[in-house]
PDB file of C-alpha atoms in Angstrom:
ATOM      1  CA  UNK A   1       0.000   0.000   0.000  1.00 59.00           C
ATOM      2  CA  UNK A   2       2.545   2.502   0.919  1.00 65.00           C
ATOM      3  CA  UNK A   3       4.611   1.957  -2.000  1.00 62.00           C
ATOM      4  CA  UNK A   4       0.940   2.048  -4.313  1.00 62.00           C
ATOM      5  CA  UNK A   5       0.412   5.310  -2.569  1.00 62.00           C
ATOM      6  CA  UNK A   6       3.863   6.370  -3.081  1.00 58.00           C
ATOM      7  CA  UNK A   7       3.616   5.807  -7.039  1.00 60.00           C
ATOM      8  CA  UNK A   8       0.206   7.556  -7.013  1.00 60.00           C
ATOM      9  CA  UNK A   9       1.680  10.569  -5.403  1.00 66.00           C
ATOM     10  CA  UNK A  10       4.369  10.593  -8.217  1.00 68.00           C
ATOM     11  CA  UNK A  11       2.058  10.030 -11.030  1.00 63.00           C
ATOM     12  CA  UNK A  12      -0.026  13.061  -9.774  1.00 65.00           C
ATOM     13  CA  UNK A  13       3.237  15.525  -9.086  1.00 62.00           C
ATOM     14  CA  UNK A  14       3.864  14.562 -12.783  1.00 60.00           C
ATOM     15  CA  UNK A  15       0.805  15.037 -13.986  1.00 62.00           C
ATOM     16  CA  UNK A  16       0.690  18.434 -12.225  1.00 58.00           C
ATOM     17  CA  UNK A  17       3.815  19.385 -13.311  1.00 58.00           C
ATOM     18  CA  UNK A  18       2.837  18.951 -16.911  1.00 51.00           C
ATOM     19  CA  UNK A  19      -0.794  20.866 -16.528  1.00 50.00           C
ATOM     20  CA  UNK A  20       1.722  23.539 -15.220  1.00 49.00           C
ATOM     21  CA  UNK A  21       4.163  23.605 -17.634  1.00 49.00           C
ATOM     22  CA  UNK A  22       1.335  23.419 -20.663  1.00 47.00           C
ATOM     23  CA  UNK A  23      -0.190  26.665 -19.312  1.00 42.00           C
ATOM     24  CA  UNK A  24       2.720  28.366 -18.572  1.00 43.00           C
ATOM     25  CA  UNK A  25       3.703  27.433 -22.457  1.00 42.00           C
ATOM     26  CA  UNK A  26      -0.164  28.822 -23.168  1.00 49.00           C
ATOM     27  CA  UNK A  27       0.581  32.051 -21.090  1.00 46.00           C
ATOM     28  CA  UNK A  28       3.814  33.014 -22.728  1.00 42.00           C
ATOM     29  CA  UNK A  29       2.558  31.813 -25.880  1.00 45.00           C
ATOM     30  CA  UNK A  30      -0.368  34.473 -25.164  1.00 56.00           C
ATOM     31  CA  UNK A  31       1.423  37.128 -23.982  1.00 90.00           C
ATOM     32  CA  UNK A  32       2.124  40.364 -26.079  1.00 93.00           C
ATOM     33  CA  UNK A  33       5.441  40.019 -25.609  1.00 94.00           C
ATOM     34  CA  UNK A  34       6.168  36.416 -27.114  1.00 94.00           C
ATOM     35  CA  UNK A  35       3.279  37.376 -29.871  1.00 95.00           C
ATOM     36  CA  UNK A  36       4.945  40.488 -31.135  1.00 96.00           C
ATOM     37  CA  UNK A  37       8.686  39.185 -30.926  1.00 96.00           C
ATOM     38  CA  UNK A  38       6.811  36.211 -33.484  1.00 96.00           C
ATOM     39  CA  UNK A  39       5.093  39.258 -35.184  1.00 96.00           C
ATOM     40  CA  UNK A  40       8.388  41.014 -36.102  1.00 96.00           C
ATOM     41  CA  UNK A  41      10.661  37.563 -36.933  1.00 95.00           C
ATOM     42  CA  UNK A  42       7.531  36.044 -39.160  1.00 95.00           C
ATOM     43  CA  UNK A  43       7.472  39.897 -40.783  1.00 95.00           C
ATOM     44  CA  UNK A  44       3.539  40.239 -39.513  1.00 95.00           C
ATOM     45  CA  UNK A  45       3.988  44.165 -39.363  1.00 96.00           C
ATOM     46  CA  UNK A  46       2.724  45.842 -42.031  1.00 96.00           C
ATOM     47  CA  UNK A  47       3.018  49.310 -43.502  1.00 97.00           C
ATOM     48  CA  UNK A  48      -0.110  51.927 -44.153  1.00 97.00           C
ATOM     49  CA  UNK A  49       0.944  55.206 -45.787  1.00 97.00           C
ATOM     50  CA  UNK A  50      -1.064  58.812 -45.127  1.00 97.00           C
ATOM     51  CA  UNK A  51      -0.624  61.638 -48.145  1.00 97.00           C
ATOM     52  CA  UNK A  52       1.029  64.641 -47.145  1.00 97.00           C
ATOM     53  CA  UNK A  53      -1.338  67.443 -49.609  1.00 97.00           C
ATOM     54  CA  UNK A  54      -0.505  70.597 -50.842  1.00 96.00           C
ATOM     55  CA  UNK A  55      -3.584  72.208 -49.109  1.00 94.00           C
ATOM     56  CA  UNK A  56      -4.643  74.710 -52.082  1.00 93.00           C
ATOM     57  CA  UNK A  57      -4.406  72.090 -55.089  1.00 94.00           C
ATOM     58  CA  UNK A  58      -4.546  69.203 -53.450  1.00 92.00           C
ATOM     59  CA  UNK A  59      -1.622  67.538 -55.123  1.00 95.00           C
ATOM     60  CA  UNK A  60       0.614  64.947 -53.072  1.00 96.00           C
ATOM     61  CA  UNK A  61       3.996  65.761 -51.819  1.00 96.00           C
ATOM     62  CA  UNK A  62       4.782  63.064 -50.206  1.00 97.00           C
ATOM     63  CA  UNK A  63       3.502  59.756 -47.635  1.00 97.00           C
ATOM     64  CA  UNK A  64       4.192  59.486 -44.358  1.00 97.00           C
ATOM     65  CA  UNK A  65       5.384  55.764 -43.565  1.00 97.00           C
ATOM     66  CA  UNK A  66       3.312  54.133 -40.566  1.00 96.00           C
ATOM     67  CA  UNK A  67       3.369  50.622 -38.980  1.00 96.00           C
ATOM     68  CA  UNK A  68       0.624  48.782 -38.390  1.00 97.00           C
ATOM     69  CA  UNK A  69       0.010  45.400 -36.241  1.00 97.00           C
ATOM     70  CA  UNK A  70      -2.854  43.240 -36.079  1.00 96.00           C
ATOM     71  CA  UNK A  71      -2.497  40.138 -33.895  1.00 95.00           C
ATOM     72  CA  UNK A  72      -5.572  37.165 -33.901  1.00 92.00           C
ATOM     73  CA  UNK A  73      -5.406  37.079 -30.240  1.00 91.00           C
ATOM     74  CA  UNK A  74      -5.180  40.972 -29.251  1.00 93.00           C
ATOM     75  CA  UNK A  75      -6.388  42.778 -32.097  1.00 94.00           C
ATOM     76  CA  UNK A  76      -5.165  45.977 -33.903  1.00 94.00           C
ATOM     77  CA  UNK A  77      -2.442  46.535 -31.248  1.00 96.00           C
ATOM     78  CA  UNK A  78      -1.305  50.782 -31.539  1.00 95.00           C
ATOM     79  CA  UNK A  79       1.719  51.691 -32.613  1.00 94.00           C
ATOM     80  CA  UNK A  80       2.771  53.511 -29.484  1.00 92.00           C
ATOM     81  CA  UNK A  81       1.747  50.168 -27.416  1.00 95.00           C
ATOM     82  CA  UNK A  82       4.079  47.942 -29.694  1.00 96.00           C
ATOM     83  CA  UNK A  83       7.215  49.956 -30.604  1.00 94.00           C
ATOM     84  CA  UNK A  84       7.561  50.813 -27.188  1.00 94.00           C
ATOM     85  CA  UNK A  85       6.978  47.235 -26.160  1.00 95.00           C
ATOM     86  CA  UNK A  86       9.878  46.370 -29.341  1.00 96.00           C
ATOM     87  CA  UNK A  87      12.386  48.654 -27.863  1.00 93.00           C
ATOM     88  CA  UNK A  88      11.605  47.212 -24.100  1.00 95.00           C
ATOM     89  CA  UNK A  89      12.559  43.988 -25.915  1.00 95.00           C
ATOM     90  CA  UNK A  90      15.518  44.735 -27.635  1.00 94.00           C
ATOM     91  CA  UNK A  91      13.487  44.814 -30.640  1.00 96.00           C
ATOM     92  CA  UNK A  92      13.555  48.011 -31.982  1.00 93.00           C
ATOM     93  CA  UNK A  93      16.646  47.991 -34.376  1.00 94.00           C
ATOM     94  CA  UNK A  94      15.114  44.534 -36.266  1.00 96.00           C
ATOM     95  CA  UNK A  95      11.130  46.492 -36.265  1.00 96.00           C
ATOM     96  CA  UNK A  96      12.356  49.370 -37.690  1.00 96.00           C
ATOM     97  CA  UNK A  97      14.762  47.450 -40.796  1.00 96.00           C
ATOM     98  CA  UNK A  98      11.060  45.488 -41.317  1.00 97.00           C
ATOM     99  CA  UNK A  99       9.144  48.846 -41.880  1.00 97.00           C
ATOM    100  CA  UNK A 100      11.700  49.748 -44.075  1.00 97.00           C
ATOM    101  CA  UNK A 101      12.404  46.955 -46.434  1.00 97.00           C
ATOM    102  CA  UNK A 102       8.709  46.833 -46.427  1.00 97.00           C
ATOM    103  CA  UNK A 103       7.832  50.567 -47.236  1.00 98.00           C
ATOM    104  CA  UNK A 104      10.656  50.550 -49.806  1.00 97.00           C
ATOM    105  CA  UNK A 105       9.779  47.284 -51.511  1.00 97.00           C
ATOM    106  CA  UNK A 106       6.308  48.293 -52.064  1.00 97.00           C
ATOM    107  CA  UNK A 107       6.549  51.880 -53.094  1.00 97.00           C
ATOM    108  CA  UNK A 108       9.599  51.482 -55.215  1.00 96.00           C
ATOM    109  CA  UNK A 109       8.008  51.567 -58.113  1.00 95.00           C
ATOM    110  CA  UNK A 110       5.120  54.072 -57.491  1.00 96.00           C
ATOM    111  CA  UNK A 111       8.084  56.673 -56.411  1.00 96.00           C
ATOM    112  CA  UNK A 112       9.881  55.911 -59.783  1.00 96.00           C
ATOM    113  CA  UNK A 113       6.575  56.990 -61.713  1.00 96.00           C
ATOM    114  CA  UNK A 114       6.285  60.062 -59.137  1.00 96.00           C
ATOM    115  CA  UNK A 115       9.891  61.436 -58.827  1.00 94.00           C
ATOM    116  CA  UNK A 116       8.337  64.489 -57.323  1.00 94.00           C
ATOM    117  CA  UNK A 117       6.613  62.480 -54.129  1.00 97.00           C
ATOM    118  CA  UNK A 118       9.001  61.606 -51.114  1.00 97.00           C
ATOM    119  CA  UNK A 119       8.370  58.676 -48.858  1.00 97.00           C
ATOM    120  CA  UNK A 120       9.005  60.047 -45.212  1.00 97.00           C
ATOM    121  CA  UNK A 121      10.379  58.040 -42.425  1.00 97.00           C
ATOM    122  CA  UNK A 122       9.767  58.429 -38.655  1.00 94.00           C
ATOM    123  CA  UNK A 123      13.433  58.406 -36.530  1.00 92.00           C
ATOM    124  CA  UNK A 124      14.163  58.864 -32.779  1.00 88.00           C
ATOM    125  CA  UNK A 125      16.844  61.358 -31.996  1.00 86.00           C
ATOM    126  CA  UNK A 126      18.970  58.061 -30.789  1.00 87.00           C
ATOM    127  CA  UNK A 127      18.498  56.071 -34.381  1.00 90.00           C
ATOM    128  CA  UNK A 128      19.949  59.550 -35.871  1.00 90.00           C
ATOM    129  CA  UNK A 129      23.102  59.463 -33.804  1.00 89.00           C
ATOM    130  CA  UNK A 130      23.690  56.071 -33.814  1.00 90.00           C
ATOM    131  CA  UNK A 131      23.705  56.128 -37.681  1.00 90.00           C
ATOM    132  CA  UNK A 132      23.032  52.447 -38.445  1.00 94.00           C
ATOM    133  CA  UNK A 133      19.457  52.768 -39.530  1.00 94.00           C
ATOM    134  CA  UNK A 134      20.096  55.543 -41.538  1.00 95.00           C
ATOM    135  CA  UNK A 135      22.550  53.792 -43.406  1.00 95.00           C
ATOM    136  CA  UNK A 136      19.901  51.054 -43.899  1.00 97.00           C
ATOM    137  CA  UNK A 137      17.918  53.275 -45.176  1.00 97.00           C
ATOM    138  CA  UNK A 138      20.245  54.500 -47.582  1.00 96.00           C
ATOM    139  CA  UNK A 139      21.380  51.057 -48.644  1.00 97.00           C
ATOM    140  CA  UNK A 140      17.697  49.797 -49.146  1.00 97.00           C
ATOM    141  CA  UNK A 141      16.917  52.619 -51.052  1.00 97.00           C
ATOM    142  CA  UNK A 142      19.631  52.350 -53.404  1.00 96.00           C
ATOM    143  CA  UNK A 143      18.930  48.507 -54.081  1.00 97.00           C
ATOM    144  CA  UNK A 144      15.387  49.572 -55.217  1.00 97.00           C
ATOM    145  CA  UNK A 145      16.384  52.297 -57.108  1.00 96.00           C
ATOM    146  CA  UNK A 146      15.522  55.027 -55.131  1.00 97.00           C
ATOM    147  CA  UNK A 147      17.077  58.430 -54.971  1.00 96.00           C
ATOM    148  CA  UNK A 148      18.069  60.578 -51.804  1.00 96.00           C
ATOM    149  CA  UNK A 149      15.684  63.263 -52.982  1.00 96.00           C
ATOM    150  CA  UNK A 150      12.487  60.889 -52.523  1.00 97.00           C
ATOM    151  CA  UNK A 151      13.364  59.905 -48.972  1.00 97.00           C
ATOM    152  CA  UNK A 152      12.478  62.092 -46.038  1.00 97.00           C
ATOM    153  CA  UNK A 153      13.384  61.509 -42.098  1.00 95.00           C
ATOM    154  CA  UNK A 154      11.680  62.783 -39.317  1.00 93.00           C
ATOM    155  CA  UNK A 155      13.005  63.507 -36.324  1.00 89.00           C
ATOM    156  CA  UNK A 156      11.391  63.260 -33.192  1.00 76.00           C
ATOM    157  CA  UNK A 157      12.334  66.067 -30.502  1.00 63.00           C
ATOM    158  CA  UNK A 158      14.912  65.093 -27.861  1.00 59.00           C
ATOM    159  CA  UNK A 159      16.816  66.604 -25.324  1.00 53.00           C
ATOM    160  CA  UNK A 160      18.711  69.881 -25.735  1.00 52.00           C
ATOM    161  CA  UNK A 161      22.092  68.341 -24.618  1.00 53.00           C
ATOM    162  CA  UNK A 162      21.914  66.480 -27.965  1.00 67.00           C
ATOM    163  CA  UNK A 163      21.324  69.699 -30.309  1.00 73.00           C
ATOM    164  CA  UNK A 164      24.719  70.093 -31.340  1.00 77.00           C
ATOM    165  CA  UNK A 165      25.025  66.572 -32.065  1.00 82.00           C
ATOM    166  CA  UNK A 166      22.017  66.052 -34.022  1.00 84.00           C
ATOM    167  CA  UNK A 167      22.944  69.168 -35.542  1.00 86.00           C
ATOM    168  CA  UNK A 168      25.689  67.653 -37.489  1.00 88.00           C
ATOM    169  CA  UNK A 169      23.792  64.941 -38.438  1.00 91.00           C
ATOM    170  CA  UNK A 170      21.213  66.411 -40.451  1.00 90.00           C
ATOM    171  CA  UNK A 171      24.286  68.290 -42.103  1.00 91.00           C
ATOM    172  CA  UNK A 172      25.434  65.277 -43.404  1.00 93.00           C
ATOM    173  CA  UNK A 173      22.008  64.054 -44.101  1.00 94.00           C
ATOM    174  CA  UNK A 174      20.990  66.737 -46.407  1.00 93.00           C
ATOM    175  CA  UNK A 175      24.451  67.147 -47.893  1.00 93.00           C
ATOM    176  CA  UNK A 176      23.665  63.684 -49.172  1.00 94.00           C
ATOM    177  CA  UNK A 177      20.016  64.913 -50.219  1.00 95.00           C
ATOM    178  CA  UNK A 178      17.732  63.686 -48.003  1.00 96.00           C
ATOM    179  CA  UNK A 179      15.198  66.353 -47.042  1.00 95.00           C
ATOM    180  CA  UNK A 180      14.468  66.307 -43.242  1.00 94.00           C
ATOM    181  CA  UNK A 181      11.574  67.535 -41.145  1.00 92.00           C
ATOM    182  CA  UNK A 182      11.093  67.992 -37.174  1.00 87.00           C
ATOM    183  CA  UNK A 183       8.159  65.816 -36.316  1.00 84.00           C
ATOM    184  CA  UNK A 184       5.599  66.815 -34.094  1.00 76.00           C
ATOM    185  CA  UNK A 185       6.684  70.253 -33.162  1.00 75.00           C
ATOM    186  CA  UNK A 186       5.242  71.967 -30.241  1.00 66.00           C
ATOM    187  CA  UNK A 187       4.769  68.485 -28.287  1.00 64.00           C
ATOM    188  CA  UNK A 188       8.229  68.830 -26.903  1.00 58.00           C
ATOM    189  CA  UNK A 189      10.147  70.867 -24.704  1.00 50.00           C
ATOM    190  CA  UNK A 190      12.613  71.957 -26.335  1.00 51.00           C
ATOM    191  CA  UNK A 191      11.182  72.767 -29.564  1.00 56.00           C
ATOM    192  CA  UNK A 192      12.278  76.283 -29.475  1.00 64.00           C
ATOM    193  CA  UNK A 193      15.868  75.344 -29.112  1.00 59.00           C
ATOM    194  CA  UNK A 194      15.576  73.435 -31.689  1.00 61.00           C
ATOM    195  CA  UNK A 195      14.247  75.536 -33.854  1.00 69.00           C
ATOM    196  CA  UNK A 196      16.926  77.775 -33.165  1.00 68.00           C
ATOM    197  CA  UNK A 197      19.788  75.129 -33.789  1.00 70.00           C
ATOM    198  CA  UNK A 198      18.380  72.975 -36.339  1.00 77.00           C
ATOM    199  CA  UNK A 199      18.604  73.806 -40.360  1.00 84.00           C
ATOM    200  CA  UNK A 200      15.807  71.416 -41.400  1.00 88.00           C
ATOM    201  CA  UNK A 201      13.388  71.292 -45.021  1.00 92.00           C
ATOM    202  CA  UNK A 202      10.237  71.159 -43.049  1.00 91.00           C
ATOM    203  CA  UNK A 203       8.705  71.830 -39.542  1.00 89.00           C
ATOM    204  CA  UNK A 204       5.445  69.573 -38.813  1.00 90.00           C
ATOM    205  CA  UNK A 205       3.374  71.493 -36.359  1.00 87.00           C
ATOM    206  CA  UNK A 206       1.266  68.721 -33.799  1.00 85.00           C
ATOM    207  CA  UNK A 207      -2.210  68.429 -34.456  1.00 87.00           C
ATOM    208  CA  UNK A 208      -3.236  69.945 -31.176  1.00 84.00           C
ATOM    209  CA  UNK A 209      -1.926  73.231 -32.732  1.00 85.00           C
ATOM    210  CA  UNK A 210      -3.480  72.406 -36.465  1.00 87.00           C
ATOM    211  CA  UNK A 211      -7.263  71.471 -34.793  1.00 87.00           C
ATOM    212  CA  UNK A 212      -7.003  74.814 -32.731  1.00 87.00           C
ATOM    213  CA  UNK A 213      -6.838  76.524 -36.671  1.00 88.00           C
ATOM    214  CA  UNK A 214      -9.734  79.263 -37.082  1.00 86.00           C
ATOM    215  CA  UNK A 215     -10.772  79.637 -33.213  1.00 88.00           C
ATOM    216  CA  UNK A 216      -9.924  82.142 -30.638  1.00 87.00           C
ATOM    217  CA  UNK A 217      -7.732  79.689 -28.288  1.00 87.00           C
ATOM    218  CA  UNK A 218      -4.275  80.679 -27.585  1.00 86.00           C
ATOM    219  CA  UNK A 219      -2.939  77.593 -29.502  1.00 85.00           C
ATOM    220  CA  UNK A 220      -4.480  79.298 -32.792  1.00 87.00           C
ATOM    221  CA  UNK A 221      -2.278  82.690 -31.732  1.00 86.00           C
ATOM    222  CA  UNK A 222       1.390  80.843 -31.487  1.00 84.00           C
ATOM    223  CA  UNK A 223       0.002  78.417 -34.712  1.00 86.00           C
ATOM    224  CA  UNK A 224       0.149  81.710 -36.688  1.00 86.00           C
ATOM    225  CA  UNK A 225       3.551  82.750 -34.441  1.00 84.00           C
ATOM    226  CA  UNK A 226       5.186  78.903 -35.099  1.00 83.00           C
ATOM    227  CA  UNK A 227       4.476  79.574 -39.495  1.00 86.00           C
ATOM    228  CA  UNK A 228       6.186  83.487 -39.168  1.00 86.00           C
ATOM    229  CA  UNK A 229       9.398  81.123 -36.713  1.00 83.00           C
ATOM    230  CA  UNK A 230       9.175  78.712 -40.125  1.00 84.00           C
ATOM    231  CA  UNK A 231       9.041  81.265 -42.446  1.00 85.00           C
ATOM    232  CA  UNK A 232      12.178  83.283 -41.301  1.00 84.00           C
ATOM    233  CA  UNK A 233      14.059  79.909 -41.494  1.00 83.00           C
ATOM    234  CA  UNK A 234      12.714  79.095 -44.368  1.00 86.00           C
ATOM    235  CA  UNK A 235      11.560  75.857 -43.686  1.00 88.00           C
ATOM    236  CA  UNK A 236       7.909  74.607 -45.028  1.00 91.00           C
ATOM    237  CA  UNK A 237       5.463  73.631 -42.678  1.00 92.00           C
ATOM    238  CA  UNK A 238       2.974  70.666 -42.516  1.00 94.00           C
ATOM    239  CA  UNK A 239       0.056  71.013 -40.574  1.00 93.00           C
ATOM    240  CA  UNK A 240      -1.003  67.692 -38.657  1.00 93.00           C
ATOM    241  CA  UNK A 241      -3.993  66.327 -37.921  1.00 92.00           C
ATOM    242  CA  UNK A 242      -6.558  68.381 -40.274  1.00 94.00           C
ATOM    243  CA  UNK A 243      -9.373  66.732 -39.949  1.00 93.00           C
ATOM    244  CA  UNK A 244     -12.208  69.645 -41.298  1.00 93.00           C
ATOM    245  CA  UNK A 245     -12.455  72.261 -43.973  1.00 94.00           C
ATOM    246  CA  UNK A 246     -12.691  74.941 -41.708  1.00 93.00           C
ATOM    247  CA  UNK A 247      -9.598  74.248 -40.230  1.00 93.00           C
ATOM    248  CA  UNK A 248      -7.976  73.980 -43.736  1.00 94.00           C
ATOM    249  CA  UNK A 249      -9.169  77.690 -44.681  1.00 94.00           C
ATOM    250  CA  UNK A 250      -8.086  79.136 -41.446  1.00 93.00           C
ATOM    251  CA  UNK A 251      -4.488  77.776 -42.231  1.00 93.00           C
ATOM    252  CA  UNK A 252      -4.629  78.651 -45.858  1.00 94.00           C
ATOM    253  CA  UNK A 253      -5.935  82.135 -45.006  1.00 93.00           C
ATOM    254  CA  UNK A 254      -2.743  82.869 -43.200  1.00 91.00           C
ATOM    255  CA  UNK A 255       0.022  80.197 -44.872  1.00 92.00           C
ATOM    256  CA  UNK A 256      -1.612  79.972 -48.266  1.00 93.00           C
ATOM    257  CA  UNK A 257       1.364  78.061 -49.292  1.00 92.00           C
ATOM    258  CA  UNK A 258       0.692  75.205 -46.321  1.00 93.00           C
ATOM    259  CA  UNK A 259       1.758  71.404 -46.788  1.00 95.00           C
ATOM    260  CA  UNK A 260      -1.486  69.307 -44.611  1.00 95.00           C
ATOM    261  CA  UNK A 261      -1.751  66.235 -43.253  1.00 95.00           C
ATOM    262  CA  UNK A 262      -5.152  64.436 -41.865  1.00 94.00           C
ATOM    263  CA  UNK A 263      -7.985  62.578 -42.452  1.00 92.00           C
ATOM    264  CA  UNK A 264      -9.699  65.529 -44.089  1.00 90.00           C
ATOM    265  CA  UNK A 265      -7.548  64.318 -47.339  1.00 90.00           C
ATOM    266  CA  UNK A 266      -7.146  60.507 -46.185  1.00 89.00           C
ATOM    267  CA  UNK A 267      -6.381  58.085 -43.518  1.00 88.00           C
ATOM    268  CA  UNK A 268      -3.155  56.135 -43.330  1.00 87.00           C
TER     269      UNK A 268
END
């Protein structure tokens, strides 16, 4: 008896060992983490594209590139949810060469039909200094055939200790054609000082200054100060996140010459 019991008590440590181990194996199997790290190796990210519109005529300049993941267990997963969740994983540098090869191999031959529409590229003030992805860039471009001049990199604000730095950088970066914008200006900081610092193509004004367009809010009072900043530096500006027509006439009325970005022309 004592050795029957002893065998049953095995048999059942065993048997809950392995009902432990299956859904642990189910759990990590489930989690975002192991589903996204599958996502990026198995090359399950795609890439949408959203116009950037001359506002007057309407005609394209260029596409912002934008990743997109949706995963059979959690859905349409955001962007900021699963880059963030890349870079926690040491993922980053292997997401971003997948949105690349991806957006180049598909619009390749659009841009050689277009040679006047630019495919722009979102890059964190880190990518910029450490170089490597854009000489990816660079080296995927020329391996589909695409020049400098129809590849644009946006760079996300970052701290002022870096301006100098990043400073030389987009030197070099332009010297070699690529036009360059500063994404999202207005959500940072130290947007002024870069402003100030920075010798950049185009300034892209955040959407919470764009939607404030036509009304009496203070946002709609530095909008019109941020376009005479971009004028005197002679940078273009695109306006984020237009989403109506009136918004599109207030920013014509006072930058009739306005690039314009939003759903009121297309989503991604």
């Amino acid at each position: 008896p004592t050795l029957f019991l002893f065998v049953a008590l095995i048999g059942c440590s065993l048997g809950l060992l392995a009902f432990y181990a299956a859904h642990q194996y189910r759990r990590v199997r489930n989690s975002l983490s192991y589903r996204l790290k599958y996502a990026i190796r198995n090359g399950l990210i795609s890439t949408t594209y959203q116009p950037i519109v001359h506002g007057k005529t309407g005609k394209v300049s260029g596409f912002e590139v934008l990743a997109r993941w949706h995963d059979k267990k959690f859905g349409s997963v955001p962007p900021n949810v699963f880059i963030q969740k890349a870079e926690a994983l040491g993922l980053q540098e292997k997401l971003n060469k997948l949105i690349v090869n991806r957006a180049l191999e598909e619009c390749s031959r659009g841009l050689a039909c277009h040679p006047g529409v630019y495919l722009s590229f979102n890059i964190e003030t880190k990518d910029l200094l450490d170089g490597g992805l854009i000489r990816h860039i660079s080296d995927t471009a020329r391996s589909h055939g695409v020049s400098a001049s129809q590849i644009a990199i946006e760079i996300l604000e970052g701290a002022t200790a870096e301006i100098s730095q990043v400073e030389q950088k987009i030197e070099s970066i332009r010297a070699s054609g690529y036009k360059v914008l500063i994404d999202d200006f207005g959500s940072g900081y130290s947007s002024l000082s870069y402003l100030a610092g920075l010798n950049v193509d185009i300034i892209k004004i955040d959407k919470s200054f764009s939607k404030a367009a036509g009304t009496d809010s203070p946002a709609a009072v530095v909008l019109q100060k941020i376009h005479e900043i971009a004028k005197a530096l002679n940078a273009k500006i695109i306006f984020e996140g237009v989403e109506t027509e009136a918004q599109k006439k207030a920013i014509l009325d006072f930058c009739p010459d306005a690039l314009v970005q939003g759903w009121l022309f297309s989503k991604a």
